[in-house]
GROMACS .gro file of C-alpha atoms in nm:
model
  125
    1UNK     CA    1  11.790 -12.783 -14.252
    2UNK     CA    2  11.757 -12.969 -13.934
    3UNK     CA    3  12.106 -13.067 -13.962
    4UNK     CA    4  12.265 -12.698 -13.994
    5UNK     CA    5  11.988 -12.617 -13.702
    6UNK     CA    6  12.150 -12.907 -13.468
    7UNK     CA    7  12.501 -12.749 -13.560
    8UNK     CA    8  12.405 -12.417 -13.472
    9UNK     CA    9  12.238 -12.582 -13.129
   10UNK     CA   10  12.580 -12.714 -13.034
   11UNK     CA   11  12.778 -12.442 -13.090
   12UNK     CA   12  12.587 -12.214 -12.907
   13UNK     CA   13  12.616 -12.534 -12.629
   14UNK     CA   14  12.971 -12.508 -12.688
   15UNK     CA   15  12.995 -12.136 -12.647
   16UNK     CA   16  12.859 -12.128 -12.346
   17UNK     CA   17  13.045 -12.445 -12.160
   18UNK     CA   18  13.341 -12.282 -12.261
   19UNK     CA   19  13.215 -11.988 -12.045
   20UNK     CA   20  13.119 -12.162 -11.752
   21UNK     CA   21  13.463 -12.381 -11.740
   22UNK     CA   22  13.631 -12.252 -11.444
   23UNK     CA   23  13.959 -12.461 -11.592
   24UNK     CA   24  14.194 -12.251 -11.776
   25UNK     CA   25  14.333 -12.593 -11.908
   26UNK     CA   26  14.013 -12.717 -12.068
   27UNK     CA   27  13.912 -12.389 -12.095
   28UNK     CA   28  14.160 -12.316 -12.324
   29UNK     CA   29  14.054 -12.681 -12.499
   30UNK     CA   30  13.693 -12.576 -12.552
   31UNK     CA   31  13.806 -12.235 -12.723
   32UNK     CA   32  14.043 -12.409 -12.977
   33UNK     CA   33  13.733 -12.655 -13.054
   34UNK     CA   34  13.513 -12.299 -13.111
   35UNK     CA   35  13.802 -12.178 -13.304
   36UNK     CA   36  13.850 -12.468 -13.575
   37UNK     CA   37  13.567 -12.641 -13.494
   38UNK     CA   38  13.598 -13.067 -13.523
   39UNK     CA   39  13.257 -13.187 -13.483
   40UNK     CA   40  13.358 -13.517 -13.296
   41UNK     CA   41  13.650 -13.365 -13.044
   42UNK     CA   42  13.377 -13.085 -12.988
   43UNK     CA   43  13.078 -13.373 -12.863
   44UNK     CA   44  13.388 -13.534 -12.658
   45UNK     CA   45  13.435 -13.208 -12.473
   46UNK     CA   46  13.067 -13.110 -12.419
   47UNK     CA   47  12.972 -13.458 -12.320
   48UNK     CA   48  13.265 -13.460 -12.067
   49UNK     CA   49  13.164 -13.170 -11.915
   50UNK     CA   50  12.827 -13.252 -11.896
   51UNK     CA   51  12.903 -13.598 -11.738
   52UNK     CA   52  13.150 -13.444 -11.537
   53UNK     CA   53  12.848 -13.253 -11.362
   54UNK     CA   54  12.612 -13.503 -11.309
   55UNK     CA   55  12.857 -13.684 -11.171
   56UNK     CA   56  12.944 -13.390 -10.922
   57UNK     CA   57  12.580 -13.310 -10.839
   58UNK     CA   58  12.622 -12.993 -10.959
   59UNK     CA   59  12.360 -13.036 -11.305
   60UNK     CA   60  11.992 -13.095 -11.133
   61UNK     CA   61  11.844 -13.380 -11.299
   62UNK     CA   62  11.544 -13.187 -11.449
   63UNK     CA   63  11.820 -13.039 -11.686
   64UNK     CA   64  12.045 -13.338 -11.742
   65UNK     CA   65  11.769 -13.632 -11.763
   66UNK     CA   66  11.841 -13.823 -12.085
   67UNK     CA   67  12.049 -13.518 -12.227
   68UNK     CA   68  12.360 -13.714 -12.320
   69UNK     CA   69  12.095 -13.964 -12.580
   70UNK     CA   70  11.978 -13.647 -12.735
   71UNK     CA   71  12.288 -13.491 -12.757
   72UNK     CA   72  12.407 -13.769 -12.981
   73UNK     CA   73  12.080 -13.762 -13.196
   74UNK     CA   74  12.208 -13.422 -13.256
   75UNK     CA   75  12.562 -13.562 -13.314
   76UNK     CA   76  12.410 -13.789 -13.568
   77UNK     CA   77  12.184 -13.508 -13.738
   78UNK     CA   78  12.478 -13.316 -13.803
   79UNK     CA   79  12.663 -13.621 -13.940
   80UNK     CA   80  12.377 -13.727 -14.150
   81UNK     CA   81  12.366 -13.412 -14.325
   82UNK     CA   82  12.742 -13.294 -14.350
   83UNK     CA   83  12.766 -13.670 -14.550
   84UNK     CA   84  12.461 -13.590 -14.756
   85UNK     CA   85  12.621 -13.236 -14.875
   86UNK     CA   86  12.987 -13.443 -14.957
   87UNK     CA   87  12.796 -13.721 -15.091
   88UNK     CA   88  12.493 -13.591 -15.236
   89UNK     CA   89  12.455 -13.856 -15.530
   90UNK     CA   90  12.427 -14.142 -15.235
   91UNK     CA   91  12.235 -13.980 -15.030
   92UNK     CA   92  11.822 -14.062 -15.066
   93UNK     CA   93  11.508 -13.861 -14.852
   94UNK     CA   94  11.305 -14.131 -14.677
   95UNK     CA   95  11.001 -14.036 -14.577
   96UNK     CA   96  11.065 -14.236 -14.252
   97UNK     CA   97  11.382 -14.038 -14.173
   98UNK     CA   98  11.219 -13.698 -14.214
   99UNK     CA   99  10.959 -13.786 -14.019
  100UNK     CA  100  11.185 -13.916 -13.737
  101UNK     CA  101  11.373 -13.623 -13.761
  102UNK     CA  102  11.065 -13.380 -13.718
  103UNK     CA  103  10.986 -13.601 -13.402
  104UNK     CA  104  11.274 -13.553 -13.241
  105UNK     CA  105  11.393 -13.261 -13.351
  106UNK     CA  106  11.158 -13.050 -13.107
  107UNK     CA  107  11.299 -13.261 -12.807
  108UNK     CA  108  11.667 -13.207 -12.870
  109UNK     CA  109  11.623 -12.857 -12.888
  110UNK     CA  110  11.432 -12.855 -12.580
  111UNK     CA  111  11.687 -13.038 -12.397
  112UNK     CA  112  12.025 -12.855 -12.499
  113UNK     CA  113  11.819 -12.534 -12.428
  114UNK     CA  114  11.812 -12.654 -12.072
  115UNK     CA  115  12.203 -12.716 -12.097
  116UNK     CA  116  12.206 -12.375 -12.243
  117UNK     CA  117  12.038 -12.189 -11.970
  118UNK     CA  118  12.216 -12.355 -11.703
  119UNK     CA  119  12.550 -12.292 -11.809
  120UNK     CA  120  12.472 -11.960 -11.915
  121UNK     CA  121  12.365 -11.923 -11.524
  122UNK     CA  122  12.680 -12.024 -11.410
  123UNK     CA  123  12.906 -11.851 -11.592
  124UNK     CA  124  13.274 -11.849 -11.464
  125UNK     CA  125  13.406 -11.518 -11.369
   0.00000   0.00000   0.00000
């Protein structure tokens, strides 16, 4: 569950980057990821972006303060549990996972929802 949740999360992320990208080039990028989606070129181009705007000054820090960490917990949700469905013979509930994951579940949500609402503020025209 909480890894089809963190997919969801990042495509809606994804969505809405591609929106704000005021460069047809990557622009173009992003909506090929949405497209055929490729779990590991699609965390490249978010994190790039995001990165990209910290770097310029133009993500306030309230929104991008430890975002890129949870954004790979999320990564590594989705991971977890797309190699659990392939491999479901190896794969083993720990209680110490789950309850992890319920931890920081809440958090990562939190913070791509901040990602969310800021790109979907600056939407390119």
């Amino acid at each position: 569950m909480f890894g089809a949740a963190a997919e969801k999360l990042i495509l809606t992320l994804l969505e809405v980057c591609i929106k704000s990208d005021s460069n047809p080039t990557t622009k173009k990028k992003g909506q090929e990821l949405f497209d055929q989606p490729n779990l590991p070129k699609i965390f490249d181009y978010i994190k790039k972006k995001v990165q990209d705007d910290i770097d310029s000054k133009s993500l306030p820090y309230a929104i991008h303060q430890g975002c890129l960490l949870h954004l790979n917990s999320a990564f590594e949700m989705i991971r977890v549990q797309r190699n659990d469905a392939v491999h479901p013979k190896v794969s083993r509930v720990e209680k110490d996972k789950v309850f992890l994951t319920v931890q920081t579940f809440p958090v990562i949500v939190e913070t791509t929802y901040k990602l969310i609402n800021h790109y979907s503020t600056t939407l390119a025209v």
